[in-house]
Short mmCIF file of C-alpha atoms in Angstrom, two decimals:
data_model
loop_
_atom_site.label_atom_id
_atom_site.label_comp_id
_atom_site.label_asym_id
_atom_site.label_seq_id
_atom_site.Cartn_x
_atom_site.Cartn_y
_atom_site.Cartn_z
CA MET A 754 -25.58 -11.92 -13.43
CA THR A 755 -23.65 -12.59 -10.24
CA ILE A 756 -20.91 -10.28 -8.99
CA VAL A 757 -18.10 -12.63 -9.94
CA SER A 758 -19.45 -13.10 -13.45
CA ALA A 759 -19.76 -9.32 -13.93
CA LEU A 760 -16.17 -8.83 -12.81
CA ALA A 761 -14.98 -11.69 -15.01
CA GLU A 762 -16.75 -10.29 -18.10
CA PHE A 763 -15.14 -6.93 -17.41
CA ALA A 764 -11.74 -8.60 -17.11
CA ALA A 765 -12.08 -10.59 -20.32
CA ALA A 766 -13.23 -7.50 -22.25
CA SER A 767 -9.96 -5.75 -21.33
CA ARG A 768 -8.21 -7.85 -23.95
CA ASP A 769 -9.94 -5.71 -26.59
CA GLY A 770 -7.99 -2.71 -25.32
CA LEU A 771 -8.20 -0.18 -22.51
CA PRO A 772 -8.42 3.63 -22.55
CA GLU A 773 -5.07 5.34 -23.06
CA PRO A 774 -5.18 7.13 -19.66
CA VAL A 775 -5.58 3.75 -17.97
CA MET A 776 -2.69 2.16 -19.85
CA ALA A 777 -0.50 5.19 -19.14
CA ASP A 778 -1.41 5.07 -15.46
CA VAL A 779 -0.26 1.47 -15.15
CA THR A 780 3.35 2.32 -15.98
CA GLY A 781 3.35 4.62 -12.95
CA ARG A 782 2.07 1.75 -10.78
CA VAL A 783 4.85 -0.50 -12.04
CA LEU A 784 7.55 2.13 -11.58
CA ASP A 785 6.42 2.92 -8.04
CA THR A 786 6.23 -0.77 -7.11
CA PHE A 787 9.69 -1.48 -8.52
CA GLY A 788 11.17 1.46 -6.61
CA ASN A 789 9.61 0.28 -3.36
CA CYS A 790 10.85 -3.27 -3.92
CA LEU A 791 14.38 -2.09 -4.62
CA ALA A 792 14.56 0.23 -1.60
CA ALA A 793 13.42 -2.65 0.63
CA GLN A 794 16.59 -4.55 -0.34
CA GLU A 795 18.47 -2.33 2.11
CA LEU A 796 16.81 -4.21 4.97
CA THR A 797 19.15 -7.19 5.11
CA GLY A 798 18.83 -8.61 8.61
CA ALA A 799 18.12 -12.32 8.92
CA GLN A 800 14.79 -11.56 10.61
CA GLU A 801 13.53 -9.28 7.83
CA PRO A 802 10.37 -10.88 6.37
CA HIS A 803 11.52 -10.67 2.76
CA GLU A 804 14.78 -12.36 3.64
CA ALA A 805 12.88 -15.09 5.46
CA VAL A 806 10.62 -15.53 2.44
CA ARG A 807 13.64 -15.72 0.12
CA ARG A 808 15.15 -18.51 2.22
CA LEU A 809 11.84 -20.33 2.38
CA THR A 810 11.15 -20.18 -1.36
CA GLY A 811 14.72 -21.29 -2.01
CA ARG A 812 14.05 -24.45 -0.02
CA TRP A 813 10.79 -24.99 -1.91
CA GLY A 814 12.79 -25.24 -5.14
CA GLY A 815 11.19 -25.62 -8.56
CA ALA A 816 12.02 -24.40 -12.04
CA GLY A 817 13.31 -20.82 -12.01
CA GLU A 818 11.35 -18.94 -14.65
CA CYS A 819 10.47 -15.60 -13.03
CA SER A 820 12.57 -12.70 -11.79
CA VAL A 821 13.07 -11.54 -8.22
CA LEU A 822 13.61 -7.80 -8.07
CA GLY A 823 17.20 -6.87 -7.39
CA ARG A 824 18.48 -10.44 -7.49
CA ALA A 825 20.11 -12.41 -10.29
CA HIS A 826 18.27 -15.65 -9.60
CA ALA A 827 14.82 -16.79 -10.71
CA LEU A 828 11.99 -18.70 -9.04
CA PRO A 829 8.75 -20.41 -10.05
CA ALA A 830 5.94 -17.90 -10.62
CA PRO A 831 4.13 -18.38 -7.25
CA SER A 832 7.41 -18.08 -5.33
CA ALA A 833 8.58 -15.02 -7.27
CA ALA A 834 5.21 -13.38 -6.62
CA LEU A 835 5.57 -14.12 -2.91
CA VAL A 836 9.04 -12.56 -2.66
CA ASN A 837 8.31 -9.53 -4.82
CA GLY A 838 4.97 -8.90 -3.13
CA THR A 839 6.64 -9.01 0.28
CA LEU A 840 9.25 -6.53 -0.93
CA ALA A 841 6.57 -4.26 -2.40
CA HIS A 842 4.81 -3.88 0.95
CA ALA A 843 7.89 -4.07 3.20
CA LEU A 844 8.33 -0.29 3.58
CA ASP A 845 4.63 0.65 3.74
CA PHE A 846 5.34 2.97 0.81
CA ASP A 847 2.83 1.47 -1.68
CA ASP A 848 -0.03 3.23 -3.48
CA THR A 849 -3.40 3.76 -1.76
CA HIS A 850 -6.99 3.85 -2.95
CA LEU A 851 -9.69 5.85 -1.14
CA PRO A 852 -12.24 5.33 0.31
CA SER A 853 -11.38 1.63 0.42
CA VAL A 854 -8.08 2.46 2.21
CA LEU A 855 -6.13 -0.36 0.60
CA HIS A 856 -2.95 -0.75 -1.43
CA PRO A 857 -3.77 -2.57 -4.69
CA SER A 858 -0.53 -2.63 -6.65
CA ALA A 859 1.68 -4.34 -4.05
CA SER A 860 -0.27 -7.57 -4.59
CA VAL A 861 -1.34 -7.26 -8.21
CA VAL A 862 1.88 -6.08 -9.88
CA PRO A 863 4.10 -8.89 -8.46
CA ALA A 864 1.52 -11.56 -9.35
CA ALA A 865 0.99 -10.25 -12.86
CA LEU A 866 4.72 -9.80 -13.50
CA ALA A 867 5.49 -13.36 -12.44
CA VAL A 868 2.83 -14.89 -14.68
CA ALA A 869 3.67 -12.57 -17.58
CA GLU A 870 7.28 -13.73 -17.46
CA SER A 871 6.31 -17.39 -17.22
CA VAL A 872 4.10 -17.20 -20.35
CA ARG A 873 6.27 -14.60 -22.16
CA ALA A 874 3.36 -12.15 -22.39
CA SER A 875 3.54 -8.81 -24.16
CA GLY A 876 3.91 -5.58 -22.25
CA ALA A 877 0.42 -4.52 -23.32
CA ALA A 878 -1.07 -7.74 -21.92
CA LEU A 879 0.77 -7.17 -18.64
CA CYS A 880 -0.51 -3.59 -18.41
CA GLN A 881 -4.09 -4.71 -19.12
CA ALA A 882 -3.89 -7.40 -16.46
CA ILE A 883 -2.52 -5.00 -13.84
CA ALA A 884 -5.21 -2.43 -14.62
CA VAL A 885 -7.95 -5.04 -14.24
CA GLY A 886 -6.45 -6.55 -11.09
CA ASP A 887 -6.06 -3.17 -9.40
CA GLU A 888 -9.59 -2.13 -10.40
CA ILE A 889 -11.17 -5.30 -9.02
CA THR A 890 -9.14 -4.96 -5.81
CA ASN A 891 -10.27 -1.36 -5.38
CA ARG A 892 -13.92 -2.06 -6.05
CA LEU A 893 -14.11 -4.98 -3.64
CA GLY A 894 -12.57 -2.69 -1.04
CA MET A 895 -15.02 0.11 -1.86
CA ALA A 896 -17.94 -2.21 -1.22
CA SER A 897 -16.87 -2.39 2.42
CA TYR A 898 -17.06 1.37 2.99
CA LEU A 899 -20.32 2.34 4.71
CA PRO A 900 -20.95 6.10 5.17
CA GLU A 901 -22.81 5.56 8.44
CA LEU A 902 -19.67 3.95 9.88
CA ARG A 903 -17.35 6.55 8.36
CA ASN A 904 -15.07 3.59 7.84
CA SER A 905 -14.48 0.29 6.07
CA VAL A 906 -16.17 -2.74 7.63
CA PHE A 907 -12.97 -4.68 6.91
CA PHE A 908 -11.04 -2.23 9.05
CA GLU A 909 -13.67 -2.16 11.80
CA LYS A 910 -13.40 -5.94 12.12
CA GLY A 911 -9.59 -6.01 12.06
CA TRP A 912 -9.25 -7.45 8.55
CA HIS A 913 -6.52 -6.28 6.18
CA ALA A 914 -8.53 -5.38 3.09
CA THR A 915 -5.33 -4.95 1.07
CA SER A 916 -4.39 -8.62 1.22
CA ILE A 917 -7.94 -10.02 1.22
CA CYS A 918 -9.15 -8.06 -1.82
CA GLY A 919 -5.67 -8.10 -3.36
CA THR A 920 -5.73 -11.90 -3.54
CA VAL A 921 -8.84 -11.74 -5.73
CA GLY A 922 -7.43 -8.96 -7.91
CA ALA A 923 -4.14 -10.82 -8.30
CA ALA A 924 -6.05 -13.95 -9.34
CA ALA A 925 -7.99 -12.05 -12.00
CA ALA A 926 -4.79 -10.51 -13.39
CA SER A 927 -3.02 -13.88 -13.38
CA ALA A 928 -5.93 -15.65 -15.06
CA LEU A 929 -6.00 -13.10 -17.86
CA LEU A 930 -2.31 -13.61 -18.54
CA MET A 931 -2.78 -17.40 -18.52
CA GLY A 932 -5.28 -16.95 -21.33
CA LEU A 933 -8.42 -18.04 -19.45
CA ASP A 934 -11.81 -16.99 -20.76
CA ALA A 935 -14.41 -15.16 -18.67
CA ALA A 936 -15.59 -18.38 -17.03
CA GLY A 937 -12.02 -19.30 -16.13
CA VAL A 938 -11.35 -15.82 -14.69
CA ALA A 939 -14.51 -16.18 -12.59
CA ASP A 940 -13.31 -19.53 -11.31
CA ALA A 941 -9.90 -18.05 -10.46
CA MET A 942 -11.55 -15.30 -8.40
CA GLY A 943 -13.92 -17.79 -6.81
CA ILE A 944 -10.98 -19.94 -5.74
CA ALA A 945 -9.00 -16.92 -4.55
CA ALA A 946 -11.82 -15.88 -2.24
CA SER A 947 -10.99 -18.95 -0.16
CA MET A 948 -7.34 -17.91 0.03
CA GLY A 949 -7.41 -14.22 0.95
CA ALA A 950 -6.56 -13.37 4.56
CA GLY A 951 -4.83 -10.90 6.84
CA VAL A 952 -5.44 -9.29 10.24
CA ILE A 953 -4.03 -5.86 11.07
CA GLU A 954 -3.23 -6.05 14.76
CA ALA A 955 0.44 -5.65 13.83
CA ASN A 956 -0.37 -2.03 12.86
CA ARG A 957 -1.15 -1.35 16.49
CA THR A 958 1.27 -3.38 18.56
CA GLY A 959 4.01 -4.62 16.24
CA GLY A 960 5.08 -7.87 14.61
CA THR A 961 6.48 -8.41 11.12
CA VAL A 962 3.79 -10.63 9.58
CA LYS A 963 1.88 -7.75 7.96
CA ARG A 964 4.79 -7.17 5.58
CA ILE A 965 4.16 -10.60 4.09
CA HIS A 966 0.44 -9.98 3.47
CA CYS A 967 0.84 -8.61 -0.06
CA GLY A 968 3.35 -11.28 -0.95
CA TRP A 969 0.97 -13.98 0.19
CA ALA A 970 -1.88 -12.33 -1.72
CA ALA A 971 0.23 -12.27 -4.90
CA HIS A 972 1.29 -15.89 -4.36
CA SER A 973 -2.28 -17.01 -3.70
CA GLY A 974 -3.57 -15.17 -6.75
CA VAL A 975 -1.10 -16.96 -9.00
CA VAL A 976 -1.95 -20.32 -7.42
CA ALA A 977 -5.72 -19.71 -7.68
CA ALA A 978 -5.44 -18.88 -11.39
CA GLY A 979 -3.27 -21.95 -11.94
CA MET A 980 -5.87 -24.12 -10.24
CA ALA A 981 -8.61 -22.64 -12.42
CA ALA A 982 -6.51 -23.41 -15.49
CA GLU A 983 -6.32 -27.03 -14.33
CA GLY A 984 -10.10 -27.30 -13.93
CA VAL A 985 -10.80 -26.37 -10.30
CA THR A 986 -13.98 -24.28 -10.08
CA GLY A 987 -15.29 -21.59 -7.77
CA PRO A 988 -18.86 -20.98 -6.57
CA PRO A 989 -20.92 -18.71 -8.87
CA THR A 990 -22.22 -16.75 -5.87
CA VAL A 991 -18.84 -16.56 -4.15
CA PHE A 992 -19.29 -12.90 -3.20
CA GLU A 993 -22.99 -12.37 -2.42
CA GLY A 994 -23.95 -15.90 -1.36
CA ARG A 995 -25.25 -16.86 2.09
CA PHE A 996 -21.82 -18.22 2.98
CA GLY A 997 -19.90 -16.05 0.54
CA PHE A 998 -17.09 -13.51 0.75
CA PHE A 999 -19.11 -10.57 2.01
CA GLN A 1000 -21.01 -12.56 4.60
CA ALA A 1001 -17.85 -14.20 5.88
CA PHE A 1002 -15.70 -11.08 6.05
CA LEU A 1003 -18.23 -8.26 6.50
CA ASP A 1004 -21.25 -9.90 8.15
CA GLY A 1005 -23.23 -9.18 5.00
CA ARG A 1006 -22.79 -5.38 5.30
CA TYR A 1007 -21.57 -4.13 1.94
CA ASP A 1008 -22.43 -1.83 -0.96
CA ALA A 1009 -22.98 -4.03 -4.02
CA ALA A 1010 -23.37 -1.05 -6.35
CA ALA A 1011 -19.83 0.11 -5.57
CA ILE A 1012 -18.49 -3.04 -7.22
CA THR A 1013 -20.18 -2.87 -10.60
CA ALA A 1014 -21.53 0.67 -11.13
CA GLY A 1015 -19.68 2.21 -14.08
CA LEU A 1016 -17.36 -0.79 -14.29
CA GLY A 1017 -15.15 -0.39 -17.35
CA GLN A 1018 -16.02 3.29 -17.83
CA ASP A 1019 -15.38 4.94 -14.46
CA TRP A 1020 -11.94 3.74 -13.34
CA GLU A 1021 -11.15 3.70 -9.64
CA LEU A 1022 -7.59 2.88 -10.67
CA LEU A 1023 -7.15 6.50 -11.73
CA ARG A 1024 -8.12 7.65 -8.21
CA THR A 1025 -5.44 5.51 -6.58
CA VAL A 1026 -2.79 7.82 -5.12
CA TYR A 1027 0.92 7.54 -4.40
CA LYS A 1028 2.54 7.97 -1.00
CA PRO A 1029 5.18 10.68 -0.59
CA TYR A 1030 6.29 9.33 2.80
CA PRO A 1031 7.25 5.71 3.74
CA SER A 1032 4.80 5.32 6.60
CA ASN A 1033 1.21 4.32 7.24
CA HIS A 1034 -1.02 6.61 5.20
CA PHE A 1035 -2.97 7.68 8.29
CA THR A 1036 0.18 9.45 9.53
CA HIS A 1037 0.59 11.58 6.41
CA PRO A 1038 -1.64 14.58 7.21
CA GLY A 1039 0.08 14.94 10.58
CA ILE A 1040 3.45 14.86 8.82
CA ASP A 1041 2.22 17.52 6.38
CA ALA A 1042 1.07 19.74 9.23
CA ALA A 1043 4.38 19.33 11.09
CA LEU A 1044 6.39 20.12 7.94
CA ALA A 1045 4.25 23.23 7.38
CA LEU A 1046 4.87 24.51 10.92
CA ARG A 1047 8.55 23.68 10.56
CA ALA A 1048 8.67 25.74 7.37
CA GLU A 1049 7.14 28.63 9.34
CA GLY A 1050 10.01 28.46 11.81
CA LEU A 1051 8.93 26.02 14.51
CA ARG A 1052 11.94 24.27 16.06
CA PRO A 1053 11.84 21.04 18.09
CA GLU A 1054 13.34 22.80 21.09
CA ASP A 1055 10.48 25.33 21.03
CA VAL A 1056 7.84 22.67 21.66
CA ASP A 1057 6.19 22.26 25.04
CA GLU A 1058 3.19 20.16 23.95
CA ILE A 1059 1.60 18.97 20.70
CA GLU A 1060 -1.95 17.80 20.08
CA LEU A 1061 -2.47 15.80 16.88
CA GLY A 1062 -6.14 15.64 15.90
CA VAL A 1063 -7.14 12.91 13.45
CA ALA A 1064 -10.27 10.99 12.45
CA ALA A 1065 -11.57 8.56 15.05
CA ALA A 1066 -10.91 5.44 12.95
CA PRO A 1067 -7.18 6.10 12.25
CA LEU A 1068 -6.67 7.06 15.90
CA ARG A 1069 -6.78 3.38 16.82
CA THR A 1070 -3.90 2.65 14.42
CA ILE A 1071 -1.57 5.64 14.92
CA GLY A 1072 -2.45 6.73 18.45
CA GLU A 1073 -3.22 3.59 20.43
CA PRO A 1074 -1.96 1.98 22.58
CA TYR A 1075 -0.43 5.31 23.62
CA GLU A 1076 2.64 3.84 25.31
CA GLU A 1077 3.41 1.82 22.15
CA LYS A 1078 3.15 4.90 19.93
CA VAL A 1079 5.32 7.34 21.88
CA ARG A 1080 8.08 4.73 22.05
CA PRO A 1081 7.63 2.24 19.19
CA ARG A 1082 9.24 -1.18 19.40
CA THR A 1083 10.96 -1.21 16.00
CA PRO A 1084 11.66 1.19 13.10
CA TYR A 1085 8.83 -0.49 11.16
CA HIS A 1086 6.44 -0.12 14.09
CA ALA A 1087 7.35 3.59 14.13
CA LYS A 1088 5.75 3.94 10.70
CA PHE A 1089 2.37 3.45 12.42
CA SER A 1090 2.96 6.06 15.12
CA GLY A 1091 1.44 9.53 14.94
CA PRO A 1092 3.76 10.85 17.68
CA TYR A 1093 6.95 9.45 16.12
CA THR A 1094 6.17 10.63 12.58
CA VAL A 1095 5.22 14.14 13.72
CA ALA A 1096 8.41 14.33 15.78
CA SER A 1097 10.48 13.08 12.85
CA ALA A 1098 8.96 15.65 10.50
CA LEU A 1099 10.04 18.37 12.93
CA VAL A 1100 13.50 16.91 13.64
CA GLY A 1101 14.56 15.15 10.44
CA GLY A 1102 12.98 14.96 7.02
CA GLY A 1103 14.42 13.97 3.66
CA GLY A 1104 13.33 12.93 0.18
CA LEU A 1105 9.92 14.44 -0.50
CA GLY A 1106 9.68 15.65 3.12
CA LEU A 1107 10.18 12.49 5.16
CA HIS A 1108 12.01 9.49 3.77
CA LEU A 1109 13.56 6.14 4.57
CA ASP A 1110 16.42 7.64 6.55
CA ASP A 1111 13.84 8.78 9.11
CA PHE A 1112 13.03 5.13 9.83
CA THR A 1113 16.51 3.65 10.15
CA GLU A 1114 17.73 2.04 13.36
CA ALA A 1115 19.75 5.18 14.16
CA ALA A 1116 16.79 7.53 13.65
CA PHE A 1117 14.50 5.23 15.58
CA ARG A 1118 16.84 5.34 18.59
CA ASP A 1119 17.41 9.10 18.42
CA GLU A 1120 16.49 10.32 21.89
CA ARG A 1121 15.75 13.77 20.54
CA ARG A 1122 12.95 12.35 18.37
CA LEU A 1123 11.66 10.11 21.14
CA ALA A 1124 11.63 12.95 23.66
CA LEU A 1125 9.62 15.07 21.23
CA ALA A 1126 7.28 12.15 20.42
CA ALA A 1127 6.52 11.88 24.15
CA ARG A 1128 5.10 15.41 23.99
CA VAL A 1129 2.59 14.47 21.26
CA ARG A 1130 -0.95 13.55 22.25
CA VAL A 1131 -3.25 12.03 19.60
CA VAL A 1132 -6.97 12.85 19.85
CA ALA A 1133 -10.10 12.39 17.75
CA ASP A 1134 -11.16 15.44 15.75
CA GLU A 1135 -14.76 15.69 14.55
CA GLN A 1136 -13.97 17.54 11.32
CA CYS A 1137 -11.32 14.97 10.40
CA SER A 1138 -13.81 12.18 11.13
CA GLU A 1139 -16.31 13.80 8.76
CA GLU A 1140 -13.70 13.94 6.00
CA PHE A 1141 -12.44 10.36 6.50
CA PRO A 1142 -11.90 8.19 4.47
CA ARG A 1143 -12.59 10.28 1.37
CA ALA A 1144 -9.50 12.19 2.45
CA PHE A 1145 -6.94 11.82 5.22
CA SER A 1146 -6.87 14.99 7.30
CA ALA A 1147 -5.36 16.22 10.55
CA VAL A 1148 -4.93 19.27 12.73
CA LEU A 1149 -1.74 19.96 14.67
CA ARG A 1150 -1.91 22.28 17.67
CA VAL A 1151 1.36 23.27 19.31
CA ARG A 1152 1.99 25.09 22.56
CA THR A 1153 5.52 26.49 22.67
CA ARG A 1154 7.73 26.98 25.69
CA ASP A 1155 7.33 30.75 25.43
CA GLY A 1156 3.52 30.48 25.52
CA ARG A 1157 2.64 30.78 21.84
CA ARG A 1158 -0.12 28.61 20.37
CA LEU A 1159 0.33 27.46 16.79
CA GLU A 1160 -2.11 25.50 14.64
CA HIS A 1161 -2.12 24.01 11.16
CA ARG A 1162 -4.97 21.99 9.62
CA VAL A 1163 -4.60 19.69 6.60
CA HIS A 1164 -7.84 18.73 4.85
CA SER A 1165 -6.29 16.29 2.39
CA SER A 1166 -2.78 14.96 2.80
CA ARG A 1167 -0.09 15.46 0.20
CA GLY A 1168 -0.34 12.65 -2.31
CA GLY A 1169 -4.07 12.35 -1.51
CA PRO A 1170 -7.00 12.91 -3.86
CA GLU A 1171 -6.84 16.72 -3.65
CA HIS A 1172 -3.02 16.91 -3.83
CA PRO A 1173 -1.76 13.96 -5.91
CA LEU A 1174 1.92 13.62 -6.63
CA SER A 1175 2.93 14.95 -10.03
CA ILE A 1176 4.64 12.73 -12.59
CA ASP A 1177 7.92 14.46 -11.76
CA GLU A 1178 7.43 13.80 -8.03
CA LEU A 1179 6.59 10.16 -8.70
CA GLU A 1180 9.74 9.75 -10.78
CA GLU A 1181 11.75 11.48 -8.05
CA LYS A 1182 10.33 9.06 -5.49
CA TYR A 1183 11.26 6.09 -7.69
CA ALA A 1184 14.77 7.43 -8.27
CA LEU A 1185 15.37 8.09 -4.57
CA ASN A 1186 14.23 4.57 -3.73
CA ALA A 1187 16.04 2.72 -6.49
CA ALA A 1188 19.28 4.66 -5.97
CA ARG A 1189 19.62 3.16 -2.50
CA VAL A 1190 20.74 -0.13 -4.08
CA LEU A 1191 21.40 0.56 -7.78
CA ALA A 1192 23.99 2.61 -9.62
CA PRO A 1193 22.62 5.77 -11.33
CA GLU A 1194 22.82 4.27 -14.82
CA ALA A 1195 20.81 1.24 -13.69
CA VAL A 1196 18.17 3.47 -12.06
CA ALA A 1197 17.72 5.34 -15.34
CA ALA A 1198 17.80 2.19 -17.48
CA LEU A 1199 15.08 0.45 -15.48
CA ALA A 1200 12.87 3.56 -15.61
CA LYS A 1201 13.29 3.63 -19.39
CA GLU A 1202 12.26 -0.02 -19.67
CA VAL A 1203 9.13 0.63 -17.61
CA ARG A 1204 8.15 3.72 -19.62
CA GLY A 1205 8.21 1.56 -22.77
CA LEU A 1206 6.38 -1.34 -21.17
CA ALA A 1207 3.14 -1.05 -23.17
CA VAL A 1208 4.93 -1.54 -26.50
CA ARG A 1209 7.19 -4.46 -25.51
CA ASP A 1210 6.56 -7.66 -27.44
CA ASP A 1211 7.80 -9.78 -24.54
CA VAL A 1212 8.24 -8.76 -20.89
CA THR A 1213 11.19 -11.11 -20.47
CA GLY A 1214 14.23 -9.03 -19.56
CA LEU A 1215 12.21 -6.12 -18.19
CA LEU A 1216 14.17 -6.25 -14.93
CA ALA A 1217 17.55 -6.82 -16.55
CA PRO A 1218 19.05 -3.44 -15.52
CA ALA A 1219 18.23 -4.01 -11.87
CA LEU A 1220 19.26 -7.67 -11.86
CA ILE A 1221 22.61 -7.02 -13.51
CA ALA A 1222 23.45 -4.08 -11.26
CA ALA A 1223 22.45 -5.88 -8.10
CA GLY A 1224 24.38 -9.00 -9.03
#
């Protein structure tokens, strides 16, 4: 059995039902994704990627059958998936799986929602498709983690595993909802493997294209499944073949067992964690350490110098180039800066400890934060490198103006595998995000709809509270 056929058989079997913990988990994925999409609506400038995508899909036209979060107009399924997926990833606030270090739901949920609306699927079918899509995304990402590298091969090569693997997961979820059998699901994934893409240089030096990656993955997944439904086929050895997915993206270096071992019994979906802070996940342990020292009484004006120790692999994202990180180019670019996020945790902080107001234009231009960020040096720490990427860790060492030396080490960031957000914290995160654009009654109504998702006969109207309130 080839890898794609094993994954397709697993996907098709999900129609017989999934374990209750898996089905319950999916509602959290949906709620978190919806909250992130709604909060992103605040970014309304003409150059914002989701606004550009909205204009573009509007010009594409087509029959409006699928909802766009927060808007009262509808688009064809591929276009709706593109817009919603772009919104889902716009704030870098989406869920994360370790050790693959990717964000599955931002691609899979928008794709599955669009197709589910277009075929009037049940809520249970939508939940099953999302669970399968996220699981396949995670496992393809896991295959790229090699212990000897202490990193993902995708990441080492500059690929964005989230959008590459997410395209395949979105295709599997979409194919299920279109009613394809195992062979059809395999074809959808085989086609999607030719569509997945994404490079992550924007994490280091800026640019807005990365925020479209999950939207494009969702769009491509829907298109790939539609092509499979129309008879287009994919190669049976699309993953392990001589010119297949893993050779093309990873130079043939991958862990095949990570893809299929325990598939259907041991769910990586349940190990996918939620972000408490709207920034690159590599910055989170440094934020935690800064918040801890702040709680112990450290004030920004006390700081003479800060050393942020992180794993060697994340250092390249949140610490280099140094001049770009101590003075980021844009508020979004600041989300990938160790110095800026540590400074913001000491100066500002809202929501669950650091929130969207810490990445506004005003906060980004706050000279107090930037002056403090300039005192932060990011270095590689051996212990953090040993723990990465099973956990994101950091150590913060502070020398104060009066000569004191303070230190705080975080072995697993808040929201990570050892300290996952509680259900109450997840709902608080959703409410904080959604309330930025919706009235309180609409925030509560949408949450109620999502909690009852698994027993809905038809997903049509799921987003009605948000659409009505947003106009």
